[in-house]
Coordinates of C-alpha atoms in Angstrom, one line a residue:
Chain K
M106 CA 44.3 -10.0 3.3
S107 CA 46.2 -6.6 4.2
V108 CA 45.4 -2.8 4.0
D109 CA 47.4 0.3 2.7
L110 CA 47.4 3.7 3.7
P111 CA 44.6 5.0 1.4
T112 CA 42.3 2.1 2.8
V113 CA 42.8 3.0 6.3
R114 CA 42.2 6.6 5.4
K115 CA 39.0 5.6 3.7
I116 CA 37.9 3.4 6.7
A117 CA 38.5 6.1 9.0
S118 CA 36.6 8.7 7.1
L119 CA 33.6 6.1 6.6
A120 CA 33.7 5.6 10.4
R121 CA 34.0 9.3 11.1
I122 CA 37.1 8.9 13.0
A123 CA 39.4 11.7 12.8
V124 CA 43.1 10.3 12.1
T125 CA 46.1 12.4 11.6
D126 CA 48.5 11.4 8.8
A127 CA 51.0 10.1 11.2
E128 CA 48.3 8.1 13.1
A129 CA 47.1 6.6 9.8
A130 CA 50.6 5.5 9.0
A131 CA 51.1 3.9 12.4
I132 CA 47.7 2.1 12.1
V133 CA 48.5 0.5 8.7
P134 CA 51.0 -2.1 10.3
E135 CA 48.9 -2.5 13.5
L136 CA 45.8 -3.5 11.5
N137 CA 47.9 -5.7 9.2
N138 CA 49.3 -7.4 12.2
I139 CA 45.8 -8.1 13.5
L140 CA 44.5 -9.3 10.1
G141 CA 47.5 -11.7 9.6
W142 CA 46.8 -13.2 13.0
V143 CA 43.2 -13.6 12.4
E144 CA 44.1 -15.2 9.1
Q145 CA 45.6 -18.1 10.7
L146 CA 41.9 -19.3 11.0
S147 CA 41.8 -20.0 7.1
A148 CA 44.3 -22.8 7.6
V149 CA 41.4 -24.8 9.1
D150 CA 39.6 -27.0 6.5
T151 CA 35.9 -26.0 7.0
D152 CA 34.5 -27.4 3.9
G153 CA 31.0 -28.8 4.5
I154 CA 30.7 -27.3 8.0
A155 CA 27.9 -24.9 8.6
P156 CA 28.9 -21.6 10.1
M157 CA 28.4 -21.3 13.8
T158 CA 26.7 -18.3 15.5
A159 CA 27.2 -19.2 19.1
V160 CA 29.1 -21.5 21.2
I161 CA 26.0 -22.8 23.1
P162 CA 22.6 -23.9 21.4
N163 CA 20.8 -20.8 21.4
S164 CA 18.0 -19.1 19.4
L165 CA 16.8 -15.6 18.8
R166 CA 14.0 -14.7 21.1
L167 CA 11.1 -12.5 20.0
R168 CA 9.2 -10.0 22.0
D169 CA 5.5 -9.5 22.1
D170 CA 3.9 -6.6 20.2
V171 CA 3.3 -4.4 23.4
V172 CA 4.2 -0.9 24.0
T173 CA 6.4 -1.1 27.0
D174 CA 8.7 1.9 26.3
G175 CA 8.9 5.5 25.3
N176 CA 7.5 8.6 26.8
R177 CA 10.7 9.4 28.1
R178 CA 11.9 12.3 26.1
D179 CA 13.9 14.0 28.8
D180 CA 15.9 11.0 29.1
V181 CA 16.6 10.6 25.4
L182 CA 17.4 14.3 25.0
K183 CA 19.6 14.5 28.2
N184 CA 23.0 14.1 26.5
A185 CA 22.2 15.8 23.4
P186 CA 24.7 18.7 22.8
Q187 CA 21.6 20.8 21.8
A188 CA 17.9 20.1 22.0
E189 CA 15.0 22.5 21.1
H190 CA 11.2 22.3 21.4
G191 CA 11.7 18.5 22.2
F192 CA 13.9 17.8 19.0
F193 CA 17.4 17.2 18.6
A194 CA 19.1 20.2 17.1
V195 CA 22.0 19.3 14.8
P196 CA 23.9 21.4 12.1
K197 CA 21.7 21.8 9.1
V198 CA 21.8 18.7 6.8
I199 CA 20.0 19.1 3.5
E200 CA 20.4 17.4 0.1
Chain L
M91 CA 7.2 -0.5 -34.4
T92 CA 8.5 -3.7 -33.0
N93 CA 7.3 -5.3 -29.7
A94 CA 10.1 -6.6 -27.5
A95 CA 10.5 -10.3 -28.2
E96 CA 10.1 -11.7 -24.8
G97 CA 7.7 -13.7 -22.6
D98 CA 5.5 -10.8 -21.6
G99 CA 5.7 -8.9 -24.8
M100 CA 2.4 -7.3 -24.0
S101 CA 3.3 -3.7 -23.3
T102 CA 3.4 -1.5 -26.4
Y103 CA 4.5 1.5 -24.3
R104 CA 7.5 3.3 -26.0
I105 CA 9.4 6.3 -25.7
Q106 CA 9.7 7.8 -29.3
G107 CA 13.2 9.0 -29.7
A108 CA 15.1 10.5 -32.6
T109 CA 16.6 7.3 -33.3
G110 CA 13.7 5.1 -32.9
D111 CA 11.4 3.6 -30.2
W112 CA 12.8 2.8 -26.9
E113 CA 11.3 0.2 -24.3
V114 CA 11.2 1.2 -20.6
V115 CA 12.2 -1.3 -17.9
I116 CA 11.1 -0.7 -14.3
G117 CA 11.6 -2.3 -11.1
L118 CA 10.0 -1.0 -7.7
E119 CA 11.5 -1.4 -4.2
V120 CA 8.4 -0.9 -1.8
H121 CA 8.8 0.2 1.8
A122 CA 5.7 -0.7 3.5
Q123 CA 5.5 0.1 7.2
I124 CA 4.3 -3.2 9.1
T125 CA 1.2 -2.4 11.2
T126 CA 2.3 -3.1 14.8
N127 CA 1.7 -1.4 18.1
A128 CA 5.5 -1.3 18.8
K129 CA 8.7 -0.9 17.0
L130 CA 10.8 -3.6 15.2
F131 CA 13.5 -3.9 18.1
S132 CA 12.0 -1.9 21.0
G133 CA 8.7 -1.6 23.0
A134 CA 8.3 2.1 21.9
S135 CA 5.0 3.0 20.2
T136 CA 4.5 3.4 16.4
K137 CA 1.7 5.8 16.9
F138 CA 1.7 8.3 14.0
G139 CA 1.4 12.2 14.8
S140 CA 2.7 11.9 18.4
E141 CA 4.7 14.6 20.2
P142 CA 8.4 14.9 18.9
N143 CA 10.5 12.2 20.4
A144 CA 7.7 10.8 22.6
N145 CA 7.7 7.3 21.2
V146 CA 11.5 6.8 21.6
S147 CA 13.2 4.2 23.8
L148 CA 16.8 4.2 24.7
V149 CA 17.1 1.4 22.1
D150 CA 15.6 3.7 19.4
A151 CA 18.0 6.6 20.3
A152 CA 20.9 4.2 20.1
M153 CA 22.3 4.7 23.7
P154 CA 25.4 2.6 24.4
G155 CA 24.7 -0.8 25.7
M156 CA 21.2 -1.0 24.5
L157 CA 20.2 -4.2 22.7
P158 CA 17.6 -5.0 20.1
V159 CA 15.0 -7.7 20.7
P160 CA 12.8 -8.4 17.6
N161 CA 9.1 -7.9 17.7
G162 CA 7.4 -11.1 16.9
E163 CA 4.5 -9.5 15.3
C164 CA 6.8 -7.7 12.6
I165 CA 8.1 -11.1 11.7
R166 CA 4.8 -12.6 11.5
Q167 CA 3.2 -10.0 9.4
A168 CA 6.2 -10.0 7.0
V169 CA 5.7 -13.8 6.5
R170 CA 2.0 -13.6 6.2
T171 CA 2.8 -11.0 3.5
G172 CA 5.1 -13.3 1.7
M173 CA 2.9 -16.3 1.8
A174 CA 0.0 -14.0 0.2
L175 CA 2.4 -13.3 -2.6
G176 CA 3.1 -16.9 -3.0
A177 CA 6.6 -16.5 -2.0
E178 CA 9.1 -18.7 -0.6
I179 CA 9.4 -18.3 3.3
N180 CA 13.1 -18.8 4.6
R181 CA 13.0 -20.6 7.9
W182 CA 16.5 -19.3 8.4
S183 CA 17.3 -15.6 7.9
R184 CA 19.6 -13.1 9.5
F185 CA 19.8 -9.4 10.2
D186 CA 22.8 -7.4 9.0
R187 CA 24.0 -3.8 9.6
K188 CA 24.0 -1.3 6.8
N189 CA 26.4 1.3 7.8
Y190 CA 26.0 4.9 7.0
F191 CA 26.2 8.2 8.6
Y192 CA 23.2 10.6 8.7
A193 CA 21.5 12.7 11.3
D194 CA 18.3 10.7 11.1
L195 CA 20.0 7.4 12.0
P196 CA 21.3 7.4 15.6
Q197 CA 23.0 4.0 15.5
G198 CA 25.2 4.9 12.6
Y199 CA 23.7 1.7 10.7
Q200 CA 20.4 0.4 9.8
I201 CA 19.4 -3.2 10.9
S202 CA 18.3 -4.7 7.7
Q203 CA 18.6 -8.1 6.0
L204 CA 20.9 -8.3 2.9
Y205 CA 22.5 -11.7 2.7
H206 CA 19.5 -13.8 4.1
P207 CA 16.2 -12.1 3.7
L208 CA 13.1 -13.4 5.5
V209 CA 11.2 -14.1 2.2
G210 CA 12.3 -15.0 -1.2
E211 CA 10.8 -15.2 -4.7
G212 CA 7.1 -14.8 -5.1
S213 CA 4.9 -12.8 -7.6
L214 CA 1.8 -10.7 -8.1
M215 CA -0.7 -10.4 -11.0
V216 CA -2.0 -7.2 -12.4
E217 CA -5.2 -7.2 -14.2
A218 CA -5.7 -6.4 -17.8
D219 CA -6.6 -2.8 -18.3
E220 CA -7.1 -1.9 -21.9
K221 CA -7.5 1.9 -21.3
A222 CA -4.0 1.8 -19.5
G223 CA -2.5 -0.1 -22.3
I224 CA -2.4 -3.3 -20.4
A225 CA -3.8 -5.8 -22.9
A226 CA -3.7 -9.0 -20.9
P227 CA -3.2 -9.8 -17.1
K228 CA 0.5 -10.0 -16.4
T229 CA 2.6 -11.5 -13.6
I230 CA 5.2 -9.3 -11.9
G231 CA 7.9 -11.3 -10.4
I232 CA 9.0 -10.3 -6.6
E233 CA 12.6 -11.2 -5.7
R234 CA 12.5 -10.7 -1.9
I235 CA 11.0 -9.3 1.0
H236 CA 13.2 -8.3 3.9
V237 CA 12.5 -6.6 7.2
E238 CA 14.4 -3.4 8.5
Q239 CA 14.2 -0.5 10.6
D240 CA 12.9 2.8 9.5
A241 CA 14.9 6.1 10.1
G242 CA 13.9 9.3 12.0
K243 CA 12.7 12.3 10.5
L244 CA 14.5 15.6 9.9
M245 CA 12.8 19.2 9.6
H246 CA 14.9 21.7 8.0
D247 CA 12.8 24.7 7.9
Q248 CA 12.4 25.5 11.6
H249 CA 15.7 27.0 12.3
P250 CA 18.3 29.0 10.4
T251 CA 21.4 27.0 11.0
R252 CA 19.8 23.8 12.6
S253 CA 18.1 20.6 11.4
Y254 CA 15.6 19.3 13.9
V255 CA 15.4 15.6 14.6
D256 CA 12.3 13.6 15.6
L257 CA 13.2 10.0 16.3
N258 CA 9.5 8.8 16.7
R259 CA 9.7 6.9 13.5
S260 CA 13.4 5.6 14.2
G261 CA 13.2 1.7 14.5
V262 CA 9.6 1.5 13.3
A263 CA 9.6 -1.9 11.4
L264 CA 9.5 -1.8 7.5
M265 CA 9.0 -4.6 4.9
E266 CA 11.2 -3.8 1.7
I267 CA 9.4 -5.6 -1.2
V268 CA 11.7 -5.8 -4.1
S269 CA 10.3 -6.6 -7.5
R270 CA 11.8 -7.9 -10.6
P271 CA 12.5 -5.4 -13.4
D272 CA 9.3 -6.9 -15.0
M273 CA 7.4 -3.6 -15.6
R274 CA 7.3 -2.1 -18.9
S275 CA 5.1 1.2 -18.7
P276 CA 4.1 3.6 -16.1
A277 CA 0.6 2.2 -16.1
E278 CA 2.0 -1.4 -15.2
A279 CA 3.9 0.2 -12.4
G280 CA 0.9 1.9 -11.1
A281 CA -1.2 -1.3 -11.4
Y282 CA 1.5 -3.3 -9.5
L283 CA 1.5 -0.6 -6.7
R284 CA -2.3 -0.7 -6.4
K285 CA -2.6 -4.4 -6.3
L286 CA 0.3 -4.5 -3.9
R287 CA -1.3 -2.0 -1.8
S288 CA -4.7 -4.1 -2.0
I289 CA -2.9 -7.2 -0.9
L290 CA -1.2 -5.8 2.1
R291 CA -4.3 -4.2 3.3
Y292 CA -6.1 -7.7 3.2
V293 CA -3.4 -9.2 4.8
G294 CA -3.6 -6.5 7.5
S295 CA 0.4 -6.3 7.4
C296 CA 0.4 -2.5 6.3
D297 CA -2.3 0.4 6.1
G298 CA -1.2 1.5 2.7
N299 CA -1.6 4.9 3.6
M300 CA 0.8 6.8 1.3
E301 CA -0.2 10.2 2.6
E302 CA 1.4 9.3 6.1
G303 CA 4.3 7.6 4.6
S304 CA 3.4 3.9 5.2
M305 CA 4.2 3.0 1.8
R306 CA 7.0 4.7 -0.3
A307 CA 8.8 3.3 -3.5
D308 CA 12.2 3.7 -4.8
V309 CA 11.8 3.6 -8.5
N310 CA 14.5 1.8 -10.8
V311 CA 14.2 2.9 -14.6
S312 CA 16.3 2.1 -17.4
V313 CA 15.6 2.1 -21.3
R314 CA 16.8 0.1 -24.0
K315 CA 16.0 -0.6 -27.8
A316 CA 13.7 -3.5 -28.2
G317 CA 15.8 -6.9 -27.9
E318 CA 18.9 -5.3 -26.2
P319 CA 20.3 -6.1 -22.9
F320 CA 19.1 -3.9 -20.1
G321 CA 20.5 -0.4 -19.8
T322 CA 22.0 1.4 -17.0
R323 CA 19.3 2.1 -14.3
T324 CA 18.8 5.1 -12.1
E325 CA 17.0 5.0 -8.7
T326 CA 14.7 7.7 -7.6
K327 CA 14.1 7.4 -3.9
N328 CA 11.2 7.7 -1.7
V329 CA 8.3 8.5 -4.1
N330 CA 5.1 8.7 -2.0
S331 CA 2.2 8.2 -4.4
V332 CA 1.2 6.1 -7.3
R333 CA 0.6 9.1 -9.4
F334 CA 4.2 10.3 -8.6
V335 CA 5.6 6.9 -9.3
M336 CA 4.1 7.0 -12.8
A337 CA 5.3 10.7 -13.3
T338 CA 8.8 9.7 -12.2
I339 CA 8.9 6.8 -14.8
E340 CA 7.7 8.9 -17.5
Y341 CA 10.1 11.9 -16.8
E342 CA 13.2 9.7 -16.1
A343 CA 12.6 7.5 -19.1
N344 CA 12.3 10.4 -21.5
R345 CA 15.4 12.1 -19.7
Q346 CA 17.6 8.8 -20.3
V347 CA 16.5 8.7 -23.9
D348 CA 17.5 12.3 -24.5
V349 CA 20.9 11.7 -22.8
I350 CA 21.7 8.6 -24.8
E351 CA 20.6 10.2 -28.0
G352 CA 22.5 13.3 -27.3
G353 CA 25.5 11.2 -27.2
G354 CA 25.8 10.9 -23.4
T355 CA 25.7 7.7 -21.2
I356 CA 23.5 7.1 -18.1
V357 CA 25.2 7.0 -14.8
Q358 CA 24.0 4.6 -12.3
E359 CA 22.8 7.1 -9.5
T360 CA 20.3 7.9 -7.0
R361 CA 17.9 10.7 -7.7
L362 CA 15.0 12.6 -6.1
F363 CA 11.6 13.2 -7.4
D364 CA 10.3 16.8 -7.2
P365 CA 6.5 16.7 -7.3
D366 CA 6.3 20.5 -7.7
R367 CA 8.2 20.6 -11.0
T368 CA 7.5 17.0 -11.8
E369 CA 11.2 16.1 -12.7
T370 CA 13.7 14.0 -11.0
R371 CA 17.3 15.4 -10.3
S372 CA 20.7 13.7 -9.1
M373 CA 21.2 13.4 -5.3
R374 CA 24.9 14.4 -6.1
S375 CA 26.0 12.3 -3.1
K376 CA 29.6 11.7 -2.2
E377 CA 31.2 9.0 -4.2
D378 CA 31.6 6.6 -1.2
A379 CA 28.2 7.3 0.3
H380 CA 27.1 3.9 -0.8
D381 CA 29.9 2.0 0.7
Y382 CA 27.7 0.4 3.4
R383 CA 30.1 -2.2 4.7
Y384 CA 27.2 -4.8 5.4
F385 CA 28.0 -7.3 8.2
P386 CA 26.0 -9.7 10.2
D387 CA 24.6 -7.9 13.3
P388 CA 26.5 -9.5 16.2
D389 CA 23.6 -8.2 18.4
L390 CA 21.0 -10.5 17.0
L391 CA 21.1 -14.3 16.5
P392 CA 19.8 -15.8 13.3
L393 CA 16.1 -16.0 13.0
E394 CA 14.7 -19.4 12.9
L395 CA 11.0 -20.1 12.4
S396 CA 9.2 -23.2 13.6
D397 CA 6.5 -25.2 12.0
A398 CA 3.9 -24.1 14.5
F399 CA 4.7 -20.3 13.8
L400 CA 4.5 -20.8 10.1
S401 CA 1.3 -22.9 10.4
E402 CA -0.4 -20.1 12.1
C403 CA 0.8 -17.4 9.8
E404 CA -0.8 -19.8 6.9
A405 CA -4.0 -20.3 8.7
S406 CA -4.5 -16.7 9.5
L407 CA -4.5 -15.5 6.1
P408 CA -8.0 -14.1 4.8
E409 CA -9.3 -14.8 1.5
L410 CA -7.3 -12.6 -1.0
P411 CA -8.5 -10.3 -3.6
D412 CA -8.0 -12.7 -6.6
A413 CA -9.6 -15.6 -4.9
K414 CA -12.4 -13.3 -3.9
R415 CA -13.0 -11.8 -7.2
T416 CA -13.2 -15.2 -8.9
R417 CA -15.7 -16.4 -6.2
Y418 CA -17.8 -13.5 -6.5
E419 CA -18.0 -14.2 -10.3
T420 CA -18.7 -17.9 -10.3
A421 CA -20.4 -18.4 -6.9
L422 CA -22.4 -15.1 -6.7
G423 CA -22.8 -14.5 -10.4
L424 CA -21.5 -10.9 -10.1
S425 CA -20.1 -9.3 -13.4
P426 CA -16.3 -9.2 -13.8
Y427 CA -16.5 -5.5 -13.6
Q428 CA -18.5 -5.3 -10.3
A429 CA -16.3 -8.1 -9.0
A430 CA -13.2 -6.3 -9.5
V431 CA -14.7 -3.0 -8.1
I432 CA -16.0 -4.6 -4.9
T433 CA -12.8 -6.7 -4.2
A434 CA -10.1 -4.0 -4.9
D435 CA -10.3 -2.7 -1.5
V436 CA -10.7 -4.8 1.7
E437 CA -12.8 -2.2 3.2
T438 CA -15.4 -2.4 0.3
A439 CA -15.2 -6.1 0.3
R440 CA -16.1 -6.3 4.0
W441 CA -18.8 -3.8 3.8
F442 CA -20.2 -5.9 0.6
E443 CA -20.0 -9.2 2.6
A444 CA -21.7 -7.8 5.5
L445 CA -24.5 -6.4 3.3
L446 CA -24.9 -9.5 1.4
G447 CA -25.3 -11.6 4.7
E448 CA -27.8 -9.2 6.3
T449 CA -29.8 -8.9 2.9
A450 CA -30.0 -12.6 2.6
V451 CA -31.1 -12.8 6.2
A452 CA -33.7 -10.2 5.7
Q453 CA -35.2 -11.7 2.7
G454 CA -34.9 -15.3 3.8
K455 CA -32.9 -16.1 0.7
S456 CA -29.3 -17.3 -0.1
E457 CA -26.4 -15.1 -0.7
A458 CA -26.3 -16.0 -4.2
E459 CA -30.0 -15.2 -4.9
V460 CA -29.5 -11.6 -3.6
A461 CA -26.0 -10.9 -4.5
K462 CA -26.7 -8.9 -7.8
T463 CA -29.4 -6.8 -6.3
A464 CA -26.9 -6.1 -3.4
S465 CA -24.0 -5.3 -5.5
N466 CA -26.0 -3.2 -7.9
W467 CA -27.1 -1.0 -5.3
L468 CA -23.6 -0.8 -3.6
T469 CA -21.9 0.0 -6.9
S470 CA -24.4 2.5 -8.2
D471 CA -26.5 3.8 -5.6
L472 CA -24.3 4.0 -2.6
F473 CA -20.8 4.6 -4.5
G474 CA -22.5 7.4 -6.2
A475 CA -23.7 9.2 -3.0
L476 CA -20.4 8.4 -1.3
N477 CA -18.6 10.2 -4.2
R478 CA -20.9 13.1 -4.1
L479 CA -20.5 13.3 -0.3
G480 CA -16.7 12.7 -0.7
V481 CA -16.5 10.2 2.1
S482 CA -15.1 6.7 2.0
I483 CA -17.2 3.6 2.6
G484 CA -15.7 3.2 6.1
D485 CA -17.5 6.5 7.1
S486 CA -20.8 5.6 5.2
P487 CA -23.7 7.4 6.8
V488 CA -25.7 4.5 5.8
T489 CA -25.1 1.1 7.7
T490 CA -25.0 -2.4 6.3
A491 CA -28.0 -3.2 8.2
N492 CA -29.9 -0.3 7.0
G493 CA -28.8 -1.0 3.3
A494 CA -30.2 -4.5 3.5
A495 CA -33.4 -3.1 5.4
L496 CA -34.0 -0.9 2.3
L497 CA -33.3 -3.8 -0.1
A498 CA -35.9 -6.0 1.8
L499 CA -38.5 -3.3 1.6
V500 CA -38.2 -3.0 -2.2
A501 CA -38.1 -6.9 -2.5
D502 CA -41.4 -7.4 -0.4
G503 CA -43.2 -4.5 -2.4
T504 CA -43.3 -1.9 0.5
L505 CA -41.2 0.5 -1.8
S506 CA -41.1 1.0 -5.6
G507 CA -37.8 1.8 -7.1
S508 CA -38.4 5.4 -7.1
L509 CA -39.8 5.4 -3.5
A510 CA -36.6 3.6 -2.5
K511 CA -34.5 6.3 -4.2
Q512 CA -36.4 8.8 -1.9
V513 CA -36.0 7.0 1.1
F514 CA -32.4 6.4 0.2
E515 CA -31.7 10.2 0.1
I516 CA -33.2 10.7 3.4
M517 CA -31.4 7.8 5.0
L518 CA -28.0 9.6 3.7
E519 CA -29.0 12.8 5.4
T520 CA -30.5 11.3 8.8
G521 CA -28.8 8.0 9.1
D522 CA -32.2 6.6 10.0
A523 CA -33.3 3.1 9.5
P524 CA -35.6 3.0 6.1
G525 CA -38.5 1.2 8.1
R526 CA -38.8 4.3 10.4
I527 CA -38.4 6.6 7.5
V528 CA -41.2 4.7 5.7
D529 CA -43.5 4.9 8.5
E530 CA -42.9 8.4 9.7
R531 CA -43.3 9.9 6.3
G532 CA -45.9 7.6 4.9
L533 CA -43.8 6.6 1.9
R534 CA -45.2 3.0 1.7
Q535 CA -46.1 1.8 -1.6
T536 CA -49.7 0.9 -2.3
S537 CA -50.1 -2.5 -3.9
D538 CA -53.9 -2.6 -2.6
T539 CA -55.9 -3.6 -5.7
G540 CA -59.0 -2.1 -4.5
A541 CA -57.3 1.3 -3.7
I542 CA -55.8 1.6 -7.0
E543 CA -58.9 0.4 -8.7
A544 CA -60.9 3.3 -7.0
V545 CA -58.3 5.8 -8.1
I546 CA -58.5 4.5 -11.7
A547 CA -62.2 4.7 -11.9
D548 CA -61.8 8.4 -10.8
V549 CA -59.2 9.1 -13.3
M550 CA -61.3 7.8 -16.1
A551 CA -64.3 9.4 -15.1
R552 CA -62.6 12.9 -15.1
N553 CA -61.1 11.9 -18.5
A554 CA -63.9 10.3 -20.4
D555 CA -62.9 11.9 -23.7
K556 CA -59.5 10.3 -23.4
V557 CA -61.0 7.0 -22.6
A558 CA -63.0 7.1 -25.7
E559 CA -59.9 8.1 -27.8
Y560 CA -57.9 5.3 -26.2
R561 CA -60.7 2.7 -27.0
G562 CA -60.8 4.3 -30.4
G563 CA -57.2 3.0 -31.0
K564 CA -55.0 5.9 -29.6
D565 CA -52.8 3.3 -27.9
K566 CA -50.3 6.1 -26.8
L567 CA -52.7 7.5 -24.3
F568 CA -52.0 4.5 -21.9
G569 CA -49.0 6.5 -20.6
F570 CA -51.2 9.4 -19.9
F571 CA -53.3 7.2 -17.5
V572 CA -50.4 5.7 -15.8
G573 CA -49.1 9.2 -15.1
Q574 CA -52.6 10.5 -13.8
T575 CA -53.0 7.6 -11.6
M576 CA -49.5 7.7 -10.2
K577 CA -50.0 11.4 -9.7
A578 CA -53.4 11.0 -8.0
M579 CA -51.6 8.5 -5.7
A580 CA -48.7 10.8 -4.8
G581 CA -46.1 8.5 -6.4
K582 CA -47.0 5.6 -4.0
G583 CA -48.9 3.3 -6.1
N584 CA -47.3 0.0 -7.2
P585 CA -46.4 0.7 -10.9
A586 CA -46.8 -2.9 -11.9
A587 CA -50.1 -3.3 -10.3
I588 CA -51.3 0.2 -11.8
N589 CA -50.3 -1.1 -15.2
D590 CA -52.1 -4.4 -14.8
L591 CA -55.4 -2.9 -13.3
L592 CA -55.3 0.0 -16.0
K593 CA -55.1 -2.5 -18.8
K594 CA -58.0 -4.4 -17.3
A595 CA -60.3 -1.3 -16.7
L596 CA -59.5 0.3 -20.2
G597 CA -60.3 -2.9 -21.9

């Protein structure tokens, strides 16, 4: 698997990462190196082996249905570039 | 006109185009908010109508380093819902990230389940409804149910250049219930939604409140000539009432036929329903907006369900509407119509069962013996009154205990049918117990033979001429005597006793 320049530009745009043309050109071989390195894994025969999700036996823990959080609007809005009347205020987005 | 040659073959709903009749194919994706106290992955409250951003934890605001921990009750309710729809429950499921950028989604991705949903295939049956063109009961397939996060809410009209973001709804648990493309008319889609809502409310997994957005549907519509393969579909997003879903289908099917017959092609796209203009329009989103780059969420291990968990889900399911309806017909002897009306909503069914229990106790009879009386009174007298007052059964001014007491007063002869109606009106106004109303206002029916005979004797004495005419063969005058006697007793005489005694006295 490998990526080309248009793919890199598209991924960057989908991820909302600003990338200059020069940076995008440099990223193509970097990503391809990483992909090539990871691709070595496909040399291992994994037929009939269930995918592993953790190296130790572990299962998803569930929480009880109890309200333990919230009522911390000041914390939540603290890092917002703009907040008004208890809302985040963002550039107008409307379909 | 040809009907589609397929298994269901029932619906005859067609769009009449210039080139012939078109069949409509409909699939619904219903987003139902799971009724819980806390959100899907955080301990913040799900309460509707709170102050903006009050029910937001640092997890819901997607602050760096925060980790999701699933709320067990959300999983349990989705599993119970799946069981109620006869669906396969997947003991092993997994959460995936659906990546997209929007101001109401602080994480930049929605945690959902694409590859391994919690619930697999099930189905739901809609009843025949001839008036709506549903000739026979029809089974609608359900493809899957998965659990996912809701997004926040945007307000665009508060500021000239800013949108306001409220994250109270962000992270609230949703079930997405995906149907098969099995519906063929707006009426079938409406019936499916109503039945689904009914089942969710019985199970208690969703309150079904469409006004508050607890249930919303994405409506997939395509058209085809009978017997042809499926056409290209469009998806109209977030339609929030049964009526609007039906209007969306009607509009969209006609639009598609016009486009195709005008030589155009249908583009697979996302559309919006505009309730003010009763039309749908394209959302014109960027072409790569749907490149969601799903992948398993590395913050969450696979979800594995134990036998004990599944047994509890199964055991805690209530009697569901189909089973209840059948039991009302067979064990209680109700008519199919009454059984359907009473079981359609869980709140009505609960009210009826409380009334039935209390009525049986009050009269010392079995529930089956009093079921018809109780259901007749409920569906005619009480429903009529509630309609008039514009209140739901949950807000009925008459309690089940008082309803049962009223029926008991009729059964033991204290009240005649017409006196019972008078007492009922007073109950509606005051909320008082019928026994008290009868005592305070002296509305008791008189069945005392001696008292009735005395009144009859008086009536006959005052109308000797009419008595003679009656005895001379003018049978029609019998009604006159009944009326006079009833009037003399201020409407409180037992009508049956008056009849019997009059017949005797008049010879």
